[in-house]
Coordinates of C-alpha atoms in Angstrom, one line a residue:
Chain A
M1290 CA 21.3 -13.7 1.4
L1291 CA 18.6 -14.9 3.0
E1292 CA 19.1 -16.5 6.6
I1293 CA 16.3 -17.7 9.2
H1294 CA 16.9 -19.2 11.7
Q1295 CA 14.7 -21.3 14.2
L1296 CA 11.6 -18.3 13.6
C1297 CA 8.9 -18.7 15.8
K1298 CA 5.8 -16.4 15.8
A1299 CA 2.4 -17.0 17.5
Y1300 CA -0.6 -14.6 17.5
G1301 CA -1.9 -15.2 20.9
K1302 CA -2.1 -19.3 21.3
R1303 CA -1.8 -19.9 17.9
Q1304 CA 1.7 -20.6 16.5
V1305 CA 2.3 -19.4 13.2
L1306 CA 6.1 -20.0 12.9
N1307 CA 7.2 -22.7 14.3
N1308 CA 11.2 -23.0 14.4
L1309 CA 11.2 -22.2 10.5
C1310 CA 14.8 -22.5 9.5
L1311 CA 15.5 -21.1 5.7
Q1312 CA 18.5 -20.2 3.8
I1313 CA 18.6 -18.5 0.5
S1314 CA 22.0 -17.9 -1.5
P1315 CA 22.3 -15.1 -3.7
G1316 CA 21.5 -15.2 -7.0
E1317 CA 19.0 -17.9 -6.2
V1318 CA 15.4 -18.6 -7.0
Y1319 CA 13.7 -20.1 -3.9
G1320 CA 10.0 -21.1 -3.7
L1321 CA 8.1 -21.0 -0.5
I1322 CA 4.9 -23.0 -1.3
G1323 CA 2.0 -23.8 1.2
S1324 CA -1.5 -24.1 1.8
N1325 CA -3.7 -20.6 3.2
G1326 CA -2.3 -20.3 6.8
A1327 CA 0.9 -22.1 6.6
G1328 CA 2.9 -19.0 7.6
K1329 CA 4.1 -17.5 4.2
T1330 CA 2.5 -14.0 4.7
T1331 CA 3.7 -14.1 8.2
T1332 CA 7.0 -14.5 7.2
I1333 CA 7.1 -12.0 4.4
N1334 CA 5.7 -9.6 7.0
I1335 CA 8.7 -10.2 9.0
L1336 CA 11.0 -10.2 6.4
C1337 CA 9.8 -6.7 5.6
N1338 CA 9.8 -5.3 9.2
L1339 CA 6.1 -5.1 9.3
L1340 CA 5.6 -7.8 12.1
Q1341 CA 7.6 -8.5 15.6
F1342 CA 8.9 -12.1 15.7
D1343 CA 9.0 -13.9 19.1
S1344 CA 12.2 -15.6 18.6
G1345 CA 14.6 -16.5 16.1
K1346 CA 17.4 -14.9 13.9
V1347 CA 16.4 -13.2 10.4
E1348 CA 19.1 -11.7 8.6
I1349 CA 19.3 -10.3 5.1
A1350 CA 22.4 -9.9 3.4
G1351 CA 24.0 -10.3 7.1
C1352 CA 22.0 -7.1 8.5
K1353 CA 19.4 -7.8 11.2
I1354 CA 16.0 -6.9 10.8
S1355 CA 15.3 -3.6 10.9
A1356 CA 13.7 -0.6 9.4
E1357 CA 17.2 0.0 7.6
T1358 CA 17.0 -3.7 5.9
K1359 CA 13.8 -2.2 4.2
R1360 CA 16.2 -0.9 1.5
L1361 CA 17.5 -4.1 0.9
I1362 CA 14.3 -5.7 0.0
G1363 CA 11.7 -5.4 -2.9
V1364 CA 8.4 -6.6 -2.8
V1365 CA 6.1 -7.6 -5.3
P1366 CA 2.7 -7.9 -3.2
Q1367 CA -0.5 -10.0 -3.9
E1368 CA -2.5 -6.5 -5.3
N1369 CA -1.0 -3.9 -7.4
L1370 CA -0.1 -1.4 -4.8
M1371 CA 0.3 1.8 -6.8
Y1372 CA -0.8 5.1 -7.3
K1373 CA -3.6 4.8 -10.0
N1374 CA -3.8 8.4 -10.9
L1375 CA -0.1 8.6 -11.7
T1376 CA 1.5 7.3 -14.7
C1377 CA 3.7 4.3 -14.6
A1378 CA 7.4 7.1 -14.9
E1379 CA 5.7 9.2 -11.9
N1380 CA 5.1 5.9 -9.7
L1381 CA 8.6 5.0 -10.1
H1382 CA 10.3 8.4 -9.7
F1383 CA 8.2 8.9 -6.5
F1384 CA 9.2 5.6 -5.1
A1385 CA 12.8 6.3 -6.6
R1386 CA 13.0 9.4 -4.4
I1387 CA 11.6 7.7 -1.2
Y1388 CA 14.4 5.3 -1.6
G1389 CA 16.7 8.0 -2.0
L1390 CA 17.6 8.2 -5.6
S1391 CA 18.1 11.6 -7.3
G1392 CA 18.6 13.6 -10.3
A1393 CA 20.5 11.5 -13.2
E1394 CA 20.6 8.4 -11.6
R1395 CA 17.2 8.1 -10.8
K1396 CA 16.4 8.9 -14.4
Q1397 CA 18.4 6.7 -15.6
R1398 CA 17.2 3.8 -13.0
V1399 CA 13.7 4.8 -14.0
R1400 CA 14.1 4.1 -17.7
E1401 CA 16.3 1.0 -17.0
C1402 CA 13.1 -0.7 -15.2
L1403 CA 10.6 0.4 -17.8
I1404 CA 12.7 -1.4 -20.3
L1405 CA 13.1 -4.4 -18.2
V1406 CA 9.4 -4.6 -17.6
N1407 CA 8.6 -3.9 -21.1
L1408 CA 6.6 -0.8 -20.3
L1409 CA 8.9 2.2 -21.9
D1410 CA 6.3 2.8 -24.3
R1411 CA 3.5 3.2 -21.8
A1412 CA 5.8 5.4 -19.3
N1413 CA 3.7 8.3 -19.4
S1414 CA 0.1 6.2 -19.3
V1415 CA -1.8 6.8 -16.4
V1416 CA -1.7 3.3 -14.3
E1417 CA -5.4 3.3 -13.8
N1418 CA -5.5 3.1 -18.0
L1419 CA -3.3 0.0 -17.9
S1420 CA -4.4 -3.7 -18.0
G1421 CA -3.9 -5.9 -15.1
G1422 CA -0.7 -7.8 -16.6
M1423 CA 0.7 -4.4 -17.2
Q1424 CA -0.1 -3.4 -13.8
R1425 CA 1.7 -6.2 -12.2
R1426 CA 4.9 -5.6 -14.6
L1427 CA 5.1 -1.9 -13.0
S1428 CA 4.7 -3.6 -9.5
M1429 CA 7.7 -5.4 -10.4
A1430 CA 9.4 -2.2 -11.6
L1431 CA 8.5 -0.7 -8.2
A1432 CA 10.0 -3.4 -6.3
L1433 CA 13.2 -3.2 -8.4
V1434 CA 13.5 0.6 -8.5
H1435 CA 16.1 0.7 -5.5
H1436 CA 18.3 -2.2 -6.7
P1437 CA 17.1 -4.4 -4.0
K1438 CA 19.5 -7.2 -2.8
L1439 CA 16.6 -9.7 -2.3
V1440 CA 13.1 -9.8 -4.0
I1441 CA 10.1 -10.8 -2.4
L1442 CA 7.4 -12.1 -4.9
D1443 CA 3.9 -12.7 -3.0
E1444 CA 1.8 -14.8 -5.4
P1445 CA 2.8 -12.6 -8.2
T1446 CA 1.0 -13.9 -11.2
T1447 CA -2.9 -14.5 -8.7
G1448 CA -5.5 -13.0 -10.6
L1449 CA -3.4 -12.7 -14.1
D1450 CA -4.7 -14.5 -17.6
V1451 CA -2.4 -16.8 -19.2
E1452 CA -0.6 -14.7 -21.4
A1453 CA -0.2 -12.0 -18.3
R1454 CA 1.5 -14.8 -16.5
Y1455 CA 3.9 -15.9 -19.0
E1456 CA 5.5 -12.2 -19.2
I1457 CA 5.7 -12.2 -15.6
W1458 CA 7.4 -15.4 -15.6
E1459 CA 9.7 -14.3 -18.3
L1460 CA 10.3 -11.1 -16.0
I1461 CA 11.4 -13.4 -12.9
R1462 CA 13.7 -15.5 -15.4
S1463 CA 15.4 -12.0 -16.4
L1464 CA 15.9 -11.4 -12.7
Q1465 CA 17.9 -14.7 -12.1
Q1466 CA 19.9 -14.2 -15.3
Q1467 CA 21.0 -11.2 -13.5
Q1468 CA 21.8 -12.9 -10.2
I1469 CA 18.9 -11.1 -8.2
T1470 CA 17.9 -13.1 -5.1
V1471 CA 14.2 -13.9 -5.4
L1472 CA 11.8 -15.5 -2.3
L1473 CA 9.0 -16.6 -4.4
T1474 CA 5.2 -17.8 -2.6
T1475 CA 2.9 -19.0 -4.8
H1476 CA -0.2 -21.4 -4.9
L1477 CA 0.9 -22.3 -8.6
L1478 CA 2.8 -25.2 -8.2
E1479 CA 3.7 -25.1 -12.1
E1480 CA 5.0 -21.6 -11.2
A1481 CA 7.1 -22.9 -8.4
E1482 CA 8.3 -26.0 -10.9
R1483 CA 9.2 -23.9 -13.9
L1484 CA 11.0 -21.2 -12.2
C1485 CA 12.4 -22.0 -8.9
Q1486 CA 15.9 -23.4 -8.3
R1487 CA 14.9 -24.9 -4.8
I1488 CA 11.4 -24.8 -3.0
G1489 CA 10.7 -25.1 0.6
I1490 CA 7.2 -26.5 1.6
L1491 CA 5.9 -25.0 4.5
K1492 CA 3.4 -26.5 6.9
N1493 CA 1.9 -25.4 10.0
G1494 CA 4.6 -22.7 10.1
H1495 CA 7.4 -25.4 9.9
L1496 CA 9.6 -26.2 6.7
I1497 CA 8.6 -29.6 6.1
A1498 CA 11.1 -30.4 2.9
E1499 CA 13.5 -28.4 0.9
G1500 CA 15.4 -28.8 -2.0
S1501 CA 15.1 -28.8 -6.0
I1502 CA 12.6 -31.1 -7.4
D1503 CA 15.1 -33.9 -8.2
Q1504 CA 16.0 -33.8 -4.6
L1505 CA 12.4 -33.9 -3.3
S1506 CA 11.8 -36.7 -5.9
T1507 CA 14.2 -38.9 -4.3
V1508 CA 12.2 -39.3 -1.1
M1509 CA 9.0 -39.9 -2.8
P1510 CA 7.7 -43.5 -2.9
G1511 CA 8.0 -44.0 -6.6
Q1512 CA 9.5 -42.9 -9.9
E1513 CA 6.5 -42.1 -11.9
V1514 CA 2.7 -41.5 -11.0
L1515 CA -0.3 -43.1 -12.9
I1516 CA -3.5 -41.9 -13.0
I1517 CA -6.7 -44.1 -13.9
K1518 CA -10.5 -43.6 -14.4
T1519 CA -12.3 -46.3 -13.7
E1520 CA -15.7 -47.4 -12.1
Q1521 CA -14.0 -50.6 -10.7
E1522 CA -11.5 -48.6 -8.4
D1523 CA -11.5 -51.6 -5.5
L1524 CA -10.3 -53.9 -8.0
A1525 CA -7.8 -51.3 -9.5
I1526 CA -6.6 -50.8 -6.0
E1527 CA -6.2 -54.8 -5.3
L1528 CA -4.5 -55.5 -8.5
A1529 CA -2.0 -52.6 -7.9
E1530 CA -1.1 -53.4 -4.3
Q1531 CA -0.6 -56.4 -5.5
Q1532 CA 2.4 -54.9 -7.1
G1533 CA 3.5 -52.8 -4.3
W1534 CA 2.2 -49.7 -5.8
Q1535 CA 1.0 -47.7 -3.1
P1536 CA -2.6 -46.1 -4.3
R1537 CA -3.5 -42.5 -3.6
R1538 CA -6.4 -40.0 -4.0
Y1539 CA -5.4 -36.6 -5.8
S1540 CA -8.5 -34.4 -5.9
N1541 CA -11.0 -37.3 -7.7
D1542 CA -8.3 -39.1 -9.3
L1543 CA -7.1 -42.5 -8.6
A1544 CA -3.4 -42.7 -8.4
F1545 CA -0.6 -44.9 -8.0
W1546 CA 3.1 -44.4 -7.3
L1547 CA 5.4 -46.6 -9.8
P1548 CA 8.0 -47.6 -8.2
I1549 CA 10.1 -48.2 -11.7
H1550 CA 9.3 -47.2 -15.2
Y1551 CA 6.6 -49.5 -16.4
E1552 CA 5.9 -49.8 -20.5
L1553 CA 2.0 -49.3 -21.1
Q1554 CA 1.4 -52.7 -22.2
E1555 CA 3.3 -53.9 -19.1
I1556 CA 0.6 -51.7 -17.1
L1557 CA -2.4 -52.6 -19.2
A1558 CA -1.3 -56.2 -18.3
I1559 CA -1.7 -55.6 -14.4
F1560 CA -5.2 -54.3 -14.9
T1561 CA -6.5 -57.0 -16.9
G1562 CA -10.2 -57.2 -16.2
V1563 CA -10.4 -53.8 -15.0
Q1564 CA -12.8 -51.3 -17.1
M1565 CA -10.4 -48.2 -17.9
D1566 CA -11.9 -44.9 -18.7
A1567 CA -8.2 -42.9 -19.0
I1568 CA -4.8 -43.8 -18.2
S1569 CA -2.1 -41.6 -18.1
R1570 CA 1.5 -41.8 -16.8
Q1571 CA 2.9 -38.7 -15.3
P1572 CA 6.6 -37.9 -14.0
V1573 CA 6.9 -37.1 -10.8
R1574 CA 5.8 -33.2 -10.6
L1575 CA 6.0 -30.6 -7.6
E1576 CA 2.1 -31.4 -7.5
H1577 CA 2.6 -35.1 -6.6
I1578 CA 5.5 -34.2 -4.1
Y1579 CA 3.4 -31.4 -2.2
L1580 CA 0.3 -33.7 -1.9
E1581 CA 2.7 -36.4 -0.5
L1582 CA 4.6 -34.6 1.8
T1583 CA 1.5 -32.6 3.2
A1584 CA -0.4 -35.7 3.5
Q1585 CA 2.1 -37.4 5.5
H1586 CA 3.4 -34.6 7.7
R1587 CA 6.8 -36.2 6.7
T1588 CA 10.2 -34.0 8.0
L1589 CA 12.9 -34.7 5.6
L1590 CA 15.5 -31.8 6.4
Chain B
M794 CA 17.6 15.2 8.0
N795 CA 18.0 15.5 4.3
H796 CA 16.4 12.2 3.9
Y797 CA 13.6 13.9 5.5
R798 CA 13.5 16.5 3.3
R799 CA 13.9 14.5 0.4
E800 CA 11.0 12.0 1.2
S801 CA 8.9 14.8 2.4
L802 CA 8.8 17.0 -1.0
A803 CA 8.4 13.5 -2.9
V804 CA 5.2 13.0 -1.1
A805 CA 4.1 16.4 -1.5
Q806 CA 5.0 16.6 -5.0
R807 CA 3.0 13.2 -5.6
I808 CA -0.1 14.6 -3.9
L809 CA -0.1 17.7 -5.8
I810 CA 0.5 15.6 -9.2
E811 CA -2.8 14.0 -8.5
L812 CA -4.5 16.9 -7.8
L813 CA -3.7 18.5 -11.1
R814 CA -4.3 15.6 -12.6
R815 CA -7.8 15.9 -11.4
R816 CA -8.7 18.9 -13.6
R817 CA -12.4 18.9 -12.7
S818 CA -11.7 18.9 -9.1
L819 CA -9.3 21.6 -9.4
I820 CA -11.9 23.9 -11.2
L821 CA -14.5 23.2 -8.6
W822 CA -12.6 24.1 -5.9
T823 CA -11.3 27.4 -7.6
I824 CA -14.9 28.2 -8.0
F825 CA -16.0 27.4 -4.3
P826 CA -14.2 30.2 -2.4
L827 CA -14.6 32.5 -5.1
S828 CA -18.5 32.2 -5.5
L829 CA -18.7 32.3 -1.1
L830 CA -16.7 35.2 -1.4
A831 CA -18.9 36.9 -3.8
I832 CA -22.3 36.1 -2.2
N833 CA -21.1 36.4 1.3
T834 CA -19.7 40.2 0.5
M835 CA -23.1 41.1 -1.2
V836 CA -25.1 39.9 1.3
I837 CA -23.5 41.5 3.8
S838 CA -22.7 44.9 2.2
D839 CA -26.6 44.8 1.8
R840 CA -27.4 43.9 5.4
L841 CA -24.7 46.1 7.3
Q842 CA -24.6 48.8 4.7
L843 CA -21.0 48.4 4.4
P844 CA -19.3 49.4 1.1
V845 CA -18.0 46.6 -1.1
S846 CA -14.0 47.3 -0.4
D847 CA -15.0 47.1 3.7
T848 CA -17.0 44.0 3.3
L849 CA -14.6 42.4 1.3
S850 CA -11.9 42.9 3.9
L851 CA -14.6 41.6 6.6
V852 CA -15.4 38.4 4.4
A853 CA -11.8 37.5 2.8
P854 CA -10.4 36.1 5.8
S855 CA -13.5 34.0 7.1
V856 CA -14.0 32.5 3.6
L857 CA -10.6 31.4 3.6
V858 CA -10.0 29.7 7.2
G859 CA -13.7 29.1 7.2
A860 CA -14.5 27.5 4.1
A861 CA -11.6 27.2 1.8
L862 CA -8.7 26.3 3.9
F863 CA -11.1 23.9 6.1
F864 CA -12.4 21.8 3.2
S865 CA -8.9 21.5 1.1
C866 CA -6.7 21.2 4.3
L867 CA -9.0 19.1 6.4
G868 CA -10.9 17.5 4.0
G869 CA -8.3 17.1 1.3
T870 CA -5.9 15.5 4.1
V871 CA -8.6 13.1 4.9
A872 CA -9.6 12.3 1.5
T873 CA -6.0 11.7 0.8
I874 CA -5.3 9.4 3.5
V875 CA -8.7 7.4 3.1
A876 CA -7.6 7.4 -0.6
E877 CA -4.2 5.6 0.2
R878 CA -6.1 3.2 2.6
E879 CA -8.7 2.0 -0.2
Q880 CA -6.3 2.1 -2.8
L881 CA -3.8 -0.1 -0.6
T882 CA -1.2 2.4 -1.2
L883 CA -0.5 2.9 2.3
K884 CA 0.9 -0.8 2.3
R885 CA 3.3 0.0 -0.3
L886 CA 4.6 2.8 1.8
F887 CA 4.9 0.7 4.7
L888 CA 7.1 -1.8 2.7
S889 CA 9.0 1.5 1.8
P890 CA 11.7 3.3 4.1
L891 CA 9.5 6.1 4.4
S892 CA 9.3 7.4 7.8
G893 CA 6.0 8.5 9.5
L894 CA 7.4 12.2 10.3
S895 CA 8.1 12.4 6.4
Y896 CA 4.8 11.2 5.5
F897 CA 2.9 13.9 7.7
S898 CA 5.4 16.7 6.6
G899 CA 4.4 15.7 2.9
I900 CA 1.2 16.0 3.3
F901 CA 1.4 19.2 5.4
I902 CA 3.7 20.9 2.7
A903 CA 1.0 19.7 -0.3
H904 CA -1.6 21.7 1.5
C905 CA 0.4 24.2 2.4
F906 CA 0.8 24.8 -1.3
I907 CA -2.8 24.3 -1.8
G908 CA -3.8 26.4 1.2
F909 CA -1.7 29.4 -0.1
G910 CA -2.6 28.8 -3.5
Q911 CA -6.0 29.5 -2.2
V912 CA -5.1 32.5 -0.5
F913 CA -3.8 34.0 -3.1
L914 CA -6.9 33.3 -5.2
V915 CA -9.2 34.6 -3.0
Y916 CA -7.3 38.1 -2.6
L917 CA -6.9 38.2 -6.1
G918 CA -10.5 38.3 -6.1
V919 CA -10.8 41.0 -3.1
I920 CA -7.9 43.3 -4.9
L921 CA -9.9 43.2 -8.4
W922 CA -12.8 43.8 -6.8
G923 CA -11.7 46.9 -4.7
G924 CA -10.6 45.8 -1.3
K925 CA -7.5 45.1 0.6
F926 CA -5.6 43.3 2.8
S927 CA -4.6 45.9 5.8
G928 CA -2.7 44.4 8.2
N929 CA 1.1 42.8 8.2
I930 CA 1.0 40.0 5.6
F931 CA 3.8 38.0 7.5
L932 CA 1.4 38.0 10.7
G933 CA -1.5 37.1 8.3
A934 CA 0.5 34.5 6.3
A935 CA 1.3 33.1 10.3
I936 CA -2.2 32.8 10.9
I937 CA -2.9 31.0 7.8
L938 CA 0.0 28.5 8.3
L939 CA -1.1 27.5 12.0
T940 CA -4.9 27.0 10.5
I941 CA -3.0 24.7 7.8
V942 CA -1.4 22.8 10.5
S943 CA -4.6 22.7 12.5
Y944 CA -6.5 21.3 9.9
V945 CA -4.3 19.2 8.2
A946 CA -3.8 17.3 11.9
M947 CA -7.1 17.4 12.3
G948 CA -7.4 15.8 9.1
F949 CA -4.8 13.0 10.1
I950 CA -7.0 12.2 13.5
L951 CA -10.4 12.0 11.7
S952 CA -8.9 9.8 8.6
T953 CA -6.9 7.4 11.0
Q954 CA -9.6 6.9 13.5
L955 CA -12.8 7.3 11.7
A956 CA -12.9 7.9 8.1
R957 CA -12.3 4.0 6.7
R958 CA -13.8 4.7 3.3
T959 CA -14.3 7.8 0.6
E960 CA -18.0 7.5 1.6
D961 CA -17.1 8.4 5.3
V962 CA -15.3 11.4 3.9
N963 CA -18.5 13.6 3.5
S964 CA -20.4 12.6 6.5
I965 CA -17.6 13.2 8.9
V966 CA -16.5 16.7 7.5
A967 CA -20.1 17.5 7.5
A968 CA -21.0 16.2 11.2
F969 CA -17.3 18.0 12.6
G970 CA -17.1 20.6 10.2
I971 CA -20.3 22.8 9.3
P972 CA -21.2 23.2 13.1
L973 CA -17.6 24.4 13.6
L974 CA -17.7 26.6 10.7
I975 CA -21.1 28.3 11.5
L976 CA -19.9 28.6 15.5
G977 CA -16.6 29.9 14.0
G978 CA -18.2 33.0 11.9
A979 CA -17.2 31.3 8.8
F980 CA -20.4 32.2 6.8
F981 CA -21.7 35.2 8.6
P982 CA -19.8 37.5 11.2
T983 CA -19.5 36.5 14.6
Q984 CA -21.1 40.0 15.5
F985 CA -24.6 38.6 14.7
F986 CA -24.0 36.2 17.2
P987 CA -25.9 36.4 20.8
K988 CA -23.8 36.6 23.9
A989 CA -24.4 32.8 24.7
L990 CA -23.2 31.6 21.6
L991 CA -20.0 34.1 21.6
Q992 CA -19.2 32.1 24.8
L993 CA -19.4 29.0 23.4
A994 CA -17.3 30.1 20.4
E995 CA -14.3 30.6 22.6
F996 CA -14.1 27.0 22.6
N997 CA -14.0 26.9 18.8
P998 CA -10.2 26.9 17.0
V999 CA -12.1 28.0 13.5
Y1000 CA -13.5 31.0 15.8
H1001 CA -10.3 32.0 16.9
M1002 CA -8.6 31.6 13.5
N1003 CA -11.0 33.8 11.9
E1004 CA -10.9 36.3 14.5
A1005 CA -7.3 36.9 14.1
L1006 CA -7.1 36.8 10.3
V1007 CA -10.2 39.3 10.0
G1008 CA -8.2 41.5 13.1
V1009 CA -5.3 41.5 10.6
G1010 CA -6.6 41.6 7.4
K1011 CA -9.4 43.9 8.3
N1012 CA -8.2 46.2 11.0
G1013 CA -4.5 45.8 10.7
D1014 CA -4.6 44.3 13.8
S1015 CA -0.8 43.9 15.8
L1016 CA 0.4 40.4 17.2
E1017 CA -0.3 42.0 20.6
K1018 CA -4.3 42.7 19.9
I1019 CA -4.9 39.3 18.5
A1020 CA -2.8 37.9 21.0
K1021 CA -5.4 35.8 22.8
H1022 CA -6.6 34.3 19.3
F1023 CA -2.8 33.8 18.3
S1024 CA -1.7 31.6 21.6
F1025 CA -5.0 29.7 21.5
M1026 CA -4.1 28.7 18.0
C1027 CA -0.8 28.1 18.6
G1028 CA -1.8 25.9 21.6
F1029 CA -4.5 24.2 19.5
A1030 CA -2.0 23.4 16.7
A1031 CA 0.3 21.9 18.9
F1032 CA -2.5 20.0 20.6
T1033 CA -3.8 18.3 17.2
S1034 CA -0.3 17.9 16.0
T1035 CA 0.4 15.7 19.0
L1036 CA -2.8 13.7 18.5
A1037 CA -2.3 13.3 15.0
W1038 CA 1.1 11.7 15.2
L1039 CA -0.5 9.2 18.2
A1040 CA -3.4 8.4 15.9
Y1041 CA -1.0 8.1 12.7
N1042 CA 1.0 5.5 15.2
R1043 CA -2.1 3.6 16.3
M1044 CA -3.4 3.4 12.5
L1045 CA 0.4 1.9 12.0
D1046 CA 0.0 -0.7 14.2
R1047 CA -3.0 -1.6 13.2
E1048 CA -2.7 -1.7 9.4
K1049 CA 1.1 -2.3 9.1
R1050 CA 0.5 -6.0 7.4
L1051 CA 0.7 -7.3 3.9

């Protein structure tokens, strides 16, 4: 559905995208994660034909990027970009008309979209009277109104409360069930972990790793992550290194990659003599993979 | 061609729906030209010792091109585009396949509706008060249409190049608009102007709009008689439309990012 091959883009001397390669299959939910400035928004701008790229190839459903490919894409931007003085239905009708839907087909599609985002009962509510979560759901409906082949969700839950975030996640899952191809960018690793079939990690305009969580886990230095809180960190590190456990500092936490599964008693035995304030053993999560890979700059493709 | 029509009508309808939703503004915009018509008619009728019916024919065109259409079409276009930028809906439009031409025509069509609505309102007031429109209605409509094109185009230029926020709108309309309106004869007839000011007014598009419509509306002038003003208006409308198109594309280059 989406094929990006050796995509390069520079702003002056600053190379923002550096030979980016990425493929998304039809019906797949693909997560693109990376820190600010990694190149996510530049990639989206190029896909939306808002920005010219320097070299490489970008195709959506087999079509090279052009003004026409805008019809193949639905975008949910970070902000709720919609007419606040219009109702939900009026916003949808307006954009449906822009995309060429008319008459009964348009009415039917607007209704379908309102049902999909659970806003049918608010169809005639003026947007400025809706909550942030509702506005974001409407933003998703606006992205879907013209039956796009690829939906781009640019940090779709940023600024939403937990409840609204879960609603958006449910919507994304329903897109997945309908076999709609989704490109999701997010800073919430939990979001990517829960929703995406494959994840690409972007750093300095280059994809440093890509795959499912399971695939990405296989290149990690361990099977579990142990987090401990102690005043005697030096001693803890010394004891862990004797076991071959690689120490890490994730935020303020001291962590160790455990190469195999250990029982809690075994772990406590290894740390005999260390005064522990807290200890937790976690399965490998996207957060650990992301921190590990972005710290090492390792190319795993 | 069909998609341009569909897109333009969609944009126009959206602007008109938003306008209708702001009922208070709509009432105020109705009061504005009618109050101006009434006040100017009373003052000028008294000063020139003219019957009210004749004064209405003199005042109505000036109220229309100089005040009502200026604020609704120029001010309205600036407000529409600035609001799109502030609400970031312009970015949503960039994401869609809407063409620049459709966007421009949509705004123009919407303001044609608003403008001709004001024409209807003002001349309804004129007729109810005993005045009339003496000339060819189609020629009058053509003058009004050219006026709307020019104002919408000027609105595009000002909003894309100078006004970034809603607060900028008032200062821009005041800075550019009020001197042009006064010098165009919008608030008092140009026959009150000294010779030097009249020579200066020759370069003012509002003056030509006003003189052309007064000529047709009050004196029943033909196209030949107002040819000088009419050709200036045609040239000005073409010039501002070209500039508006360039200004719009410059804005696209600047703002076409998520």
